[in-house]
Coordinates of C-alpha atoms (C1' of nucleotides) in Angstrom, one line a residue:
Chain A
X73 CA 98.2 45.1 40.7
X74 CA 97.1 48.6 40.6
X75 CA 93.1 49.2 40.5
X76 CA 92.1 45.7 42.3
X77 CA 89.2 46.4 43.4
X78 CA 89.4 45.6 47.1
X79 CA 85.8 46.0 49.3
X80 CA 85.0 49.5 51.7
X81 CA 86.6 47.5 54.5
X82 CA 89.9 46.3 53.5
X83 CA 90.8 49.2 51.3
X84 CA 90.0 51.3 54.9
X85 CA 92.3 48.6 56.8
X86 CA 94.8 49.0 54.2
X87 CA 95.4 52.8 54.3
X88 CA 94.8 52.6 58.3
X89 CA 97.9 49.6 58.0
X90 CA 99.9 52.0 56.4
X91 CA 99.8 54.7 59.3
X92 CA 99.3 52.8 62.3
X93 CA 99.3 49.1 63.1
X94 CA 96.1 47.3 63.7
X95 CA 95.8 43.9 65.7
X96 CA 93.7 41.1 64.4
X97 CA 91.1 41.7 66.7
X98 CA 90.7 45.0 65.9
X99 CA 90.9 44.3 62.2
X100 CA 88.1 42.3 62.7
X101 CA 86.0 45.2 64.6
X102 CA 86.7 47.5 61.3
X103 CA 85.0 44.5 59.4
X104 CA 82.1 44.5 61.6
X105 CA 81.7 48.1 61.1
X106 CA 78.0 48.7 58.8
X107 CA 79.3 50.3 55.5
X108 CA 76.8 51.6 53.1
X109 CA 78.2 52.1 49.6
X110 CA 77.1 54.5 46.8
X111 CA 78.1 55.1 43.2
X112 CA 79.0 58.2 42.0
X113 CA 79.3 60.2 39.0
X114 CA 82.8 63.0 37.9
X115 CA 82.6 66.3 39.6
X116 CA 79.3 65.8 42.3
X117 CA 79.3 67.6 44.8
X118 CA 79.8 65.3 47.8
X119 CA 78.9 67.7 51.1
X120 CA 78.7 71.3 51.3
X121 CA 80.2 74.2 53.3
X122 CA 77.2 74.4 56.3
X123 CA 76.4 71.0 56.3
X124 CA 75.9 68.8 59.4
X125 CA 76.4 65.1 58.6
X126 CA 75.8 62.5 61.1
X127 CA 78.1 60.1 59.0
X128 CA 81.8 60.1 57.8
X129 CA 82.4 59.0 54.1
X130 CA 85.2 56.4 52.8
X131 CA 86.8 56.4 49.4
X132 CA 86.7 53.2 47.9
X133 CA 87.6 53.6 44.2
X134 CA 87.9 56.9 42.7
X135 CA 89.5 60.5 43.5
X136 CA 87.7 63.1 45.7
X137 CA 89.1 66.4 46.6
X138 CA 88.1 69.0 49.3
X139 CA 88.2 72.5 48.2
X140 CA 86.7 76.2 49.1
X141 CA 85.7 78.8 47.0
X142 CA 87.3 82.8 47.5
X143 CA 84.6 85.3 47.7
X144 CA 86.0 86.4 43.9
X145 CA 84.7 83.5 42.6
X146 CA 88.0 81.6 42.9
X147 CA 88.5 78.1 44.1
X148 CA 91.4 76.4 46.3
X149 CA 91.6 72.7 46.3
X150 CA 92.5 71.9 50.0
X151 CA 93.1 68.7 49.4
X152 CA 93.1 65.3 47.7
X153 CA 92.1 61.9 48.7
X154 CA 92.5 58.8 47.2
X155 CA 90.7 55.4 48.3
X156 CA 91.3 54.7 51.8
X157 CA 90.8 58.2 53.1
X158 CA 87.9 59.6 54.7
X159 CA 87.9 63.6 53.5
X160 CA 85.3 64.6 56.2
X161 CA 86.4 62.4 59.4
X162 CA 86.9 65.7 60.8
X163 CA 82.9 66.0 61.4
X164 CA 83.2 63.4 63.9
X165 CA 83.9 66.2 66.2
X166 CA 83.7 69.8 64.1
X167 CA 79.8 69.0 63.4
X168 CA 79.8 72.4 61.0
X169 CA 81.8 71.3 57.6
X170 CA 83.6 74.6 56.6
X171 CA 85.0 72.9 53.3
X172 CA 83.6 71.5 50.3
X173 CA 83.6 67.9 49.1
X174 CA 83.5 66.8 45.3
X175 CA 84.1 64.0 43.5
X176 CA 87.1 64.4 40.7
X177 CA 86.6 60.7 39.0
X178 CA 83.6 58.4 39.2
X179 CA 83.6 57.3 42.9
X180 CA 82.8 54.2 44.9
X181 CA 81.6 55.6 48.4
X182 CA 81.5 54.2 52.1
X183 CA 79.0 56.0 54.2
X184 CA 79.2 55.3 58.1
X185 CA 77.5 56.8 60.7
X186 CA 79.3 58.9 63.6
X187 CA 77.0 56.4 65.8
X188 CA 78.6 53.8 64.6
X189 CA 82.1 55.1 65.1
X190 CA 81.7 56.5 68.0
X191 CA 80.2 53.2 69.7
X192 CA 83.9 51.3 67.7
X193 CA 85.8 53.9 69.3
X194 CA 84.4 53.6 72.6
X195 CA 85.1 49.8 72.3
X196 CA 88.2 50.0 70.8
X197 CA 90.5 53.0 72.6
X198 CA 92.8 52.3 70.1
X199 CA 90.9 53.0 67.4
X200 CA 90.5 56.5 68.5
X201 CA 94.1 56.7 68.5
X202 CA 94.2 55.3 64.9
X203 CA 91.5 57.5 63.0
X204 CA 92.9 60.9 65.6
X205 CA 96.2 59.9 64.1
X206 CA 94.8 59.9 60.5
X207 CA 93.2 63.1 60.9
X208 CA 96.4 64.4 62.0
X209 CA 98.6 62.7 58.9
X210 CA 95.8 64.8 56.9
X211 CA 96.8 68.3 59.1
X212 CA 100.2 67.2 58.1
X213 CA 99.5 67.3 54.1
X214 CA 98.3 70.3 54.8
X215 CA 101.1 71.9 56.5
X216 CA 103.6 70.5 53.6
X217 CA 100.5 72.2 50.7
X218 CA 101.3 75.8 52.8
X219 CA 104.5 75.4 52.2
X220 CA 104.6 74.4 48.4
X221 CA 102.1 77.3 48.0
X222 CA 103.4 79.6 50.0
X223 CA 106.8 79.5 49.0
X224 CA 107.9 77.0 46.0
X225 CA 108.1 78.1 42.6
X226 CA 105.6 76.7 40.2
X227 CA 107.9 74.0 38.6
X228 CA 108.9 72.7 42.1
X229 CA 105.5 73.0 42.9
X230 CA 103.7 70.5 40.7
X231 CA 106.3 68.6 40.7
X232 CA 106.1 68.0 44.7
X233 CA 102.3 67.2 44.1
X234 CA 103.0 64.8 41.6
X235 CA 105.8 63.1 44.0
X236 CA 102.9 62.7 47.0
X237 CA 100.2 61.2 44.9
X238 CA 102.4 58.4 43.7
X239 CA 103.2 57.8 47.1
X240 CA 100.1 58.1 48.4
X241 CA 98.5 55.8 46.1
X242 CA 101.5 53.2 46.8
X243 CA 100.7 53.7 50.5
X244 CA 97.0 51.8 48.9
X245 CA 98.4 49.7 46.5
X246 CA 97.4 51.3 43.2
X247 CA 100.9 52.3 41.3
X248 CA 102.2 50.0 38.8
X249 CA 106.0 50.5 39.2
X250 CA 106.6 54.5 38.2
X251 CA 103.3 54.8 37.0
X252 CA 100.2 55.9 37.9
X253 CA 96.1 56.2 37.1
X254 CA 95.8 60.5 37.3
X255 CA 92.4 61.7 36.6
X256 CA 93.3 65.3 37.5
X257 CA 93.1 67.8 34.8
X258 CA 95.5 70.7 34.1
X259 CA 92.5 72.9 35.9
X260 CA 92.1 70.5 38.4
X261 CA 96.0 70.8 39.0
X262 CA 95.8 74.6 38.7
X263 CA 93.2 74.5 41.9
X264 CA 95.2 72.5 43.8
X265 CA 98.3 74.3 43.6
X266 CA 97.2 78.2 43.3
X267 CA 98.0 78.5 40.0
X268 CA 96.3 79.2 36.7
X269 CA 96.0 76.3 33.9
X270 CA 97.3 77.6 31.4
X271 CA 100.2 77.7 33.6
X272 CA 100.2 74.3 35.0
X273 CA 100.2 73.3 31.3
X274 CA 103.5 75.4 30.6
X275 CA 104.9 73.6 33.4
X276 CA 103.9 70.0 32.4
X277 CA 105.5 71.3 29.3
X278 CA 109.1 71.9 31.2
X279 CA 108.6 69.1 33.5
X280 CA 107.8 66.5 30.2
X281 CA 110.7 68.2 28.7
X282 CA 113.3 67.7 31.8
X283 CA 112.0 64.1 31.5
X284 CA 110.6 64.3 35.1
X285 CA 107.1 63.1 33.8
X286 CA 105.5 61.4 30.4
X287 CA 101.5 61.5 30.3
X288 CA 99.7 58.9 28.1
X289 CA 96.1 59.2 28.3
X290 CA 95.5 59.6 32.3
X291 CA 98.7 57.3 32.9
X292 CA 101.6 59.3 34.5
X293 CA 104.9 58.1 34.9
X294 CA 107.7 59.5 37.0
X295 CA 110.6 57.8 35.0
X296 CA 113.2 59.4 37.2
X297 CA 112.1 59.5 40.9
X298 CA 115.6 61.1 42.3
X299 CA 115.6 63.9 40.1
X300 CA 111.6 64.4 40.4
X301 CA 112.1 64.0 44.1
X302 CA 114.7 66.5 44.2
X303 CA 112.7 69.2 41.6
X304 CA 109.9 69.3 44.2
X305 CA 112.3 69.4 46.9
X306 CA 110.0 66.0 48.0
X307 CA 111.1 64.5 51.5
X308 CA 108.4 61.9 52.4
X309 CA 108.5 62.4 56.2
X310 CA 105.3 64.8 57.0
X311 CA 102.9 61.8 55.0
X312 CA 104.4 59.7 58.0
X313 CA 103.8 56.7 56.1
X314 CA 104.7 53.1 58.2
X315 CA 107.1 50.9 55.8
X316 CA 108.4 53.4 53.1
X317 CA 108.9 52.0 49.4
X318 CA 109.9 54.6 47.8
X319 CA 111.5 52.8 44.8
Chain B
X141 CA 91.1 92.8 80.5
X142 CA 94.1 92.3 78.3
X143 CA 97.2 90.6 79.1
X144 CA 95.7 89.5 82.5
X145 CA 98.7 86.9 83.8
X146 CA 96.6 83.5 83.9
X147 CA 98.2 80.5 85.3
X148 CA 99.0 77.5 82.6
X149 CA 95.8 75.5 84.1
X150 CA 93.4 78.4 84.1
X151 CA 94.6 79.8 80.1
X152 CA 94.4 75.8 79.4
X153 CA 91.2 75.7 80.4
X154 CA 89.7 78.4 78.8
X155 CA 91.3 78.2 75.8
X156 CA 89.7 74.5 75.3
X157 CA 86.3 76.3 76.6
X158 CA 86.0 78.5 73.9
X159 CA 85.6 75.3 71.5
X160 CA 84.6 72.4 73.9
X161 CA 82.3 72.4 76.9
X162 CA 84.0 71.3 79.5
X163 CA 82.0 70.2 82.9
X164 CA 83.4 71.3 86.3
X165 CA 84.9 67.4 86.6
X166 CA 86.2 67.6 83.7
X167 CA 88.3 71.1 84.9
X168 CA 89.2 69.7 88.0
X169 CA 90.9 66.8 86.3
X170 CA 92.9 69.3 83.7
X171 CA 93.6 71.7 86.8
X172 CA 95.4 68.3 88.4
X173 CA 97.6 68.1 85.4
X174 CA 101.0 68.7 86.2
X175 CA 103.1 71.3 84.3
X176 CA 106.2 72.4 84.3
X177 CA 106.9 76.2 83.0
X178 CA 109.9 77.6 81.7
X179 CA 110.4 81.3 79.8
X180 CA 111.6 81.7 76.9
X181 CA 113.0 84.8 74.8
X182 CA 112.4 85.9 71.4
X183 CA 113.0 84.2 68.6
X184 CA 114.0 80.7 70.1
X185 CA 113.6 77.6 68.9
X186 CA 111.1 75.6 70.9
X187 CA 111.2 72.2 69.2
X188 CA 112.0 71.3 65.4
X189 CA 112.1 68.8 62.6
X190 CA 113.2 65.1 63.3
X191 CA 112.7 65.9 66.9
X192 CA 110.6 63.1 68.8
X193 CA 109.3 64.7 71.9
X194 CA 108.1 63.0 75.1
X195 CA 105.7 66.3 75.8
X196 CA 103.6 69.0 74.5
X197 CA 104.0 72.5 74.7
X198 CA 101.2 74.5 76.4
X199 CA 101.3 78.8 75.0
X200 CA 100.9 80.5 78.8
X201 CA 102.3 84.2 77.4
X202 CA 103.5 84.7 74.0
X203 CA 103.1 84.3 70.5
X204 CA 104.8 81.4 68.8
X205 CA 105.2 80.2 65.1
X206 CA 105.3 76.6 63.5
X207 CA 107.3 77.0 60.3
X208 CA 108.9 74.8 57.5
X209 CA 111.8 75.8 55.6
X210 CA 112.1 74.8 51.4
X211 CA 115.4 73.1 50.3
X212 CA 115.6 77.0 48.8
X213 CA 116.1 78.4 52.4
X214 CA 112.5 80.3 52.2
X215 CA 110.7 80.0 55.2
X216 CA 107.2 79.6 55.6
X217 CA 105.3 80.7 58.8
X218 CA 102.5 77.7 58.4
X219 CA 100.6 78.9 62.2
X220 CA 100.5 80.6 64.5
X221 CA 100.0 80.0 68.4
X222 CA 99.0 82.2 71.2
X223 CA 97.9 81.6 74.6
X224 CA 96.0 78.6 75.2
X225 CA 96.9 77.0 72.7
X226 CA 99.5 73.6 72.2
X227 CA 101.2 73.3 69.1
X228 CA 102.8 70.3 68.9
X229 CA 99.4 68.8 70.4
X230 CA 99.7 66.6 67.4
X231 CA 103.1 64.8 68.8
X232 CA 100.7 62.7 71.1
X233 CA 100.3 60.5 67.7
X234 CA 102.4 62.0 65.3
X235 CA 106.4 60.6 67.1
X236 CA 108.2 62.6 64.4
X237 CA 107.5 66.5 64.3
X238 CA 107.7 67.2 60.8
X239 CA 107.9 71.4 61.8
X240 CA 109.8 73.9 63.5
X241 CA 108.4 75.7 66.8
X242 CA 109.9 79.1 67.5
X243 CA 108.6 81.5 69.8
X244 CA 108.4 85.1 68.2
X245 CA 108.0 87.1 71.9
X246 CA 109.3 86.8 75.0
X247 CA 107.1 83.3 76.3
X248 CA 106.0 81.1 79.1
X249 CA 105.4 78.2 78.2
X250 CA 104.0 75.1 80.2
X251 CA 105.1 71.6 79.3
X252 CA 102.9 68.5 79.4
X253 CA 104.7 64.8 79.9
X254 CA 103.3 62.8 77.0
X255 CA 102.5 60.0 79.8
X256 CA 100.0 62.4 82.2
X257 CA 98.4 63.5 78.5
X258 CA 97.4 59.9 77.6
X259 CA 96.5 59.1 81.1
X260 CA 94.3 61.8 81.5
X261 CA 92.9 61.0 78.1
X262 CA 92.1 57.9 79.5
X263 CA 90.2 58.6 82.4
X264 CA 88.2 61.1 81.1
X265 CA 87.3 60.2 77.5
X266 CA 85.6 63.4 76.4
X267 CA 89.2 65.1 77.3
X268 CA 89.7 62.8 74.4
X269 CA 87.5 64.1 72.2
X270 CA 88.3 67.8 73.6
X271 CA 91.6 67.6 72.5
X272 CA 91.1 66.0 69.3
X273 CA 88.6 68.6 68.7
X274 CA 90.8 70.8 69.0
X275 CA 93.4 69.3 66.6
X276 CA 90.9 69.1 64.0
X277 CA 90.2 73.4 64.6
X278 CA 94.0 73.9 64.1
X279 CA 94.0 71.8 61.0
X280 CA 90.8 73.7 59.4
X281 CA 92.5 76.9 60.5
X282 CA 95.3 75.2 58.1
X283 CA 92.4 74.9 54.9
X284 CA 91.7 78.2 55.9
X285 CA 95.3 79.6 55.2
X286 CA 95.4 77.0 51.9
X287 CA 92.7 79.8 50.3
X288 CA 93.9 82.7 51.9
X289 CA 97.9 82.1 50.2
X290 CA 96.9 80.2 47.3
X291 CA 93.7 82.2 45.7
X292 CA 93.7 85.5 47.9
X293 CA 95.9 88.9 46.3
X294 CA 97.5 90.5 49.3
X295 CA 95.4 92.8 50.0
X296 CA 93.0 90.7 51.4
X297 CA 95.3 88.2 52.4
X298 CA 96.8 90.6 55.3
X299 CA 93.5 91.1 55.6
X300 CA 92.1 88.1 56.7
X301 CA 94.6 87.1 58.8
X302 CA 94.5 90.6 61.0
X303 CA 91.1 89.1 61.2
X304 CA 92.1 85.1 61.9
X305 CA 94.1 86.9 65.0
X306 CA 91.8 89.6 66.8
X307 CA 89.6 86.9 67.1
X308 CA 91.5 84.1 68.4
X309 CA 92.7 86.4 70.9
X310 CA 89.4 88.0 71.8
X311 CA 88.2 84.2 72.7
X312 CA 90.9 84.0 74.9
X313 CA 90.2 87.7 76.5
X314 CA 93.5 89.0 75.2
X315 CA 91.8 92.1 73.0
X316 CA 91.1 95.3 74.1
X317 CA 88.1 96.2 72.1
X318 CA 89.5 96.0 68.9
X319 CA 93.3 96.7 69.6
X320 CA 95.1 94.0 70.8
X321 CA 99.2 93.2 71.0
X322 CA 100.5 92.6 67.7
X323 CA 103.9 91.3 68.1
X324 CA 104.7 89.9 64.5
X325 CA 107.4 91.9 62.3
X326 CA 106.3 92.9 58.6
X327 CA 109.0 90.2 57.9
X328 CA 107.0 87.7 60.0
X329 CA 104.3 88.4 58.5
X330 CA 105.4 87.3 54.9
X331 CA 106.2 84.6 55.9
X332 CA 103.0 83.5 57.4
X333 CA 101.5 84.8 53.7
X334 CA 104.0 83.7 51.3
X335 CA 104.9 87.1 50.7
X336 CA 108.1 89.4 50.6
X337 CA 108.7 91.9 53.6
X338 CA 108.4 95.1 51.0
X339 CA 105.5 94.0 50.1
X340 CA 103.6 93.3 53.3
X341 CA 104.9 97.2 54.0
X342 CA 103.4 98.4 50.9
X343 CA 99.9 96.6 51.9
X344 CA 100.0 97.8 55.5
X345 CA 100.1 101.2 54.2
X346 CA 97.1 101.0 51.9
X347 CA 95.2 99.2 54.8
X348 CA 96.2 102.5 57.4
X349 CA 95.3 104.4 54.1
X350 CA 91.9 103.1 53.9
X351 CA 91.6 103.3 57.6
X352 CA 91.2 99.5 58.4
X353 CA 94.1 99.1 60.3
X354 CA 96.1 102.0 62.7
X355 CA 99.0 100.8 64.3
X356 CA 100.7 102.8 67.6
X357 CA 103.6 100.8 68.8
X358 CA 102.9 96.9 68.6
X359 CA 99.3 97.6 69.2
X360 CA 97.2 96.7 66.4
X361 CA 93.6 98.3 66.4
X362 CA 91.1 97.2 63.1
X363 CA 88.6 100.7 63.7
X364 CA 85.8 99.5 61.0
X365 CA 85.4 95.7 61.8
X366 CA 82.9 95.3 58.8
X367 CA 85.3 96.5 56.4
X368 CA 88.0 94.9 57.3
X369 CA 86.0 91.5 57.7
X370 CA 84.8 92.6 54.2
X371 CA 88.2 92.9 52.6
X372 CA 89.7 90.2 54.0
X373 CA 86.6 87.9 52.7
X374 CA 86.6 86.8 56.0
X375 CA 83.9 84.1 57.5
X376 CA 85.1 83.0 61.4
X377 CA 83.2 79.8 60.4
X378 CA 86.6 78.2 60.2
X379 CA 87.3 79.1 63.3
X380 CA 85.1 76.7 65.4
X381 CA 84.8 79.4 68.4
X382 CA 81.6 78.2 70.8
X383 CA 80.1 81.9 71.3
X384 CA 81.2 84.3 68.9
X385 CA 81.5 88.1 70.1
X386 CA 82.8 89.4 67.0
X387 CA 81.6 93.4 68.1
Chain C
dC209 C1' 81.7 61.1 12.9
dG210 C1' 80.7 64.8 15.8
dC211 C1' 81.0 67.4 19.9
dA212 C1' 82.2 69.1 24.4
dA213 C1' 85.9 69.2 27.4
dA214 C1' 90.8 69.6 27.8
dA215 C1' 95.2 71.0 26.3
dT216 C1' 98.0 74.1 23.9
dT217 C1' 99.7 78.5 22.1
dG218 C1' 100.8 83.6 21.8
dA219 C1' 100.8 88.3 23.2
dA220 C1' 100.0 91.7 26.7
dA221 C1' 99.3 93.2 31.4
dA222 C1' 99.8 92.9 36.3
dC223 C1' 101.0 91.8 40.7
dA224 C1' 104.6 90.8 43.5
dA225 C1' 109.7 89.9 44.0
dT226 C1' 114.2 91.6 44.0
dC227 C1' 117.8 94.8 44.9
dA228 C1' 119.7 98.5 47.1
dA229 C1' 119.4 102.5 50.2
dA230 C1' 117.6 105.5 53.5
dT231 C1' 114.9 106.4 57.5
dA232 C1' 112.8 105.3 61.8
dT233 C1' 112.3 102.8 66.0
dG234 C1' 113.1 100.7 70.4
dG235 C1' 116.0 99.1 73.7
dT236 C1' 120.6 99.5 76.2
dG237 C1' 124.3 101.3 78.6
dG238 C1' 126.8 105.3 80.0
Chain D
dC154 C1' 118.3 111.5 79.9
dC155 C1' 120.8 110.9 75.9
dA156 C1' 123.7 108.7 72.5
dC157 C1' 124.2 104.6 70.1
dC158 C1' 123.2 100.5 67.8
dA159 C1' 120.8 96.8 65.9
dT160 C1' 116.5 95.9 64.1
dA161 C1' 112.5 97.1 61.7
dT162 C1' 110.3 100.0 58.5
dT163 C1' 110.0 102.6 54.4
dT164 C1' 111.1 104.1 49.7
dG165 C1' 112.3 103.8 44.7
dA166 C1' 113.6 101.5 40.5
dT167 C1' 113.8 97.4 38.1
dT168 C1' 112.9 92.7 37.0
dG169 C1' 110.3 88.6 36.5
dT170 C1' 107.1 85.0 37.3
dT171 C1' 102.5 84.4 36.7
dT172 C1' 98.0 86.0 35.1
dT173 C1' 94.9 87.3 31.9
dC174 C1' 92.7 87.2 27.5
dA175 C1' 91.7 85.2 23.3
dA176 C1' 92.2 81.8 20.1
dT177 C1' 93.4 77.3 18.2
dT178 C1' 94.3 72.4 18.4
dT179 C1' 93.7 68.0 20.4
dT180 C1' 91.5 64.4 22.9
dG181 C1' 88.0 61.4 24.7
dC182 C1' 83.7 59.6 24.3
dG183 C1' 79.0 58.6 22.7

DNA sequence: CGCAAAATTGAAAACAATCAAATATGGTGG
DNA sequence: CCACCATATTTGATTGTTTTCAATTTTGCG
């Protein structure tokens, strides 16, 4: 049931589920938490390198990604997020943003105030541990995107990238078997792994013809996750993900 | 003042100064900390993937690396650490290190039960939100090195990351003007830049030959801080540093 | 149906990697 | 203090992945 559209709060105890293990009582102090939700058009600009927000902001349907721009002009998707994560829960405590958020898809968005997490952190001790530890999983992506960057070849590359989104988005619910909604384009791609598109599109090319990935419209399917898995060189431990379904 | 020998506590403390502002409680508390130091050579590992420690690993002397390796045996430096600095800080959440630790110098390093960290954490919440703080600075340093491998020619690359390094030592007190110790091998720097070791030589000796860097030894000096700063496109926003004395 | 955005193709150029040696350096023991 | 050795740096020639540039084709959407 990929795509159900679940509210701000349980798609946010869902992806914290999936890293950490909540109690019932503090399930129900997430509920409780004031959520204000806003629509959002493809490619808006979210918050800004400079900016000081006094509130964090959820995903709740839709891609976002964070990115930076070179001073040549040339940009660097940081990273992606998916519904459940909150790209700038950083700014709970770095009150600068030094990144870049924008939206990639049409976007459902949960806006909460620091005040407001900071009082449900106070309260809950445990919390803190939860949304530190998420931060942390997000330093971990990052770690794993140096290394694909730094040193992977391009085909190995995108082919790692593809592997975490589908398990990302399984972490949340929203793959149907080896397939998956991907609203990135071949530019889009190109940001996010420090390449150029035309070629990320040579190596969807290979990877189509290696039968690692078929692309219908937006849908993307991984019909062999072994040899996929094993192209990116794709070992799931640094998304530290709870139950692992890898299937 | 460089190199001045400061105990774990006191390079500890002023480490977490430079991004938090502690009150004179709050230093008493982190002075009552107990650690235990050991010294370490060169090259050594300190802690590495699939390794579930009980403790964190203070920097008292020394520069250390966390690095990744690809199923292709290429290694990727993905940060660095020098005094002051923890950098499995993340363990405290994250059970499973999903990096290597290796010292590159000669080190002392102090190490931190797990237990005294959380119970400190406890008592003193803002410690809480110290250390988290300064979690989240590591992990924008991360972004940061996203841009400079994935969209920066290496040229600039070295650049910035001469830059990234006078810096983080200078708010630490470990510069001398603008020479400080720089212990890293051309070969160790590729791999914190996803580059080859020829190569790194061949853009070290345009950088002497446009007179941005001189090296004497494994002293490092950066004469013309504008240029350099200029080349390397570098902005110490990322950085997070309380008072910046970037002279 | 029409149009803008995205994907695809081909050819040429460039930055960086690779390979293989040669030179220099720093630390060690005699 | 010097010779020696391992390590690190430097050099040159070649190769190769990736970029760049410039179309062309396809797709999705109103």
């Amino acid at each position: 049931m990929a795509q159900a559209p679940l509210s701000p709060h349980q798609i946010m105890i869902r992806k914290l589920q999936s890293i950490f293990t909540l109690t019932s009582e503090e399930e129900q102090a997430l509920l409780s938490l004031p959520i204000q939700t806003k629509d959002l058009e493809a490619n808006q600009d979210i918050a800004r390198v400079g900016d000081q927000p006094n509130q964090c902001c959820l995903i709740v349907e839709g891609f976002t990604c964070v990115h930076k721009i070179s001073a040549e002009g040339k940009r660097q998707i940081i990273a992606l997020h998916v519904p459940g994560d909150i790209p700038d829960l950083q700014s709970l405590h770095l009150h600068v943003l030094d990144i870049n958020i924008t939206s990639i898809t049409r976007c459902k968005l949960g806006f909460i105030k620091h005040s407001d997490m900071h009082q449900l952190c106070e309260q809950y001790p445990r919390l803190t541990a939860a949304f530190w530890r998420e931060t942390l999983v997000h330093a971990s992506i990052f770690r794993e995107w140096l290394l694909n960057i730094g040193r992977r070849e391009a085909y190995a590359r995108i082919a790692h990238l593809l592997c975490e989104i589908l398990l990302r988005l399984k972490a949340v619910g929203l793959t149907e078997e080896k397939t998956f909604h991907m609203p990135m384009t071949q530019a889009e791609m190109a940001d996010a792994t420090g390449m150029t598109p035309v070629h990320v599109n040579r190596v969807y090319q290979a990877l189509r013809a290696d039968g690692l990935i078929s692309t219908e419209k937006s849908q993307m399917t991984l019909p062999d996750w072994n040899k996929i898995q094993q192209a990116g060189e794709f070992d799931p431990l640094y998304l530290h993900i709870k139950k692992q379904a890898t299937s």
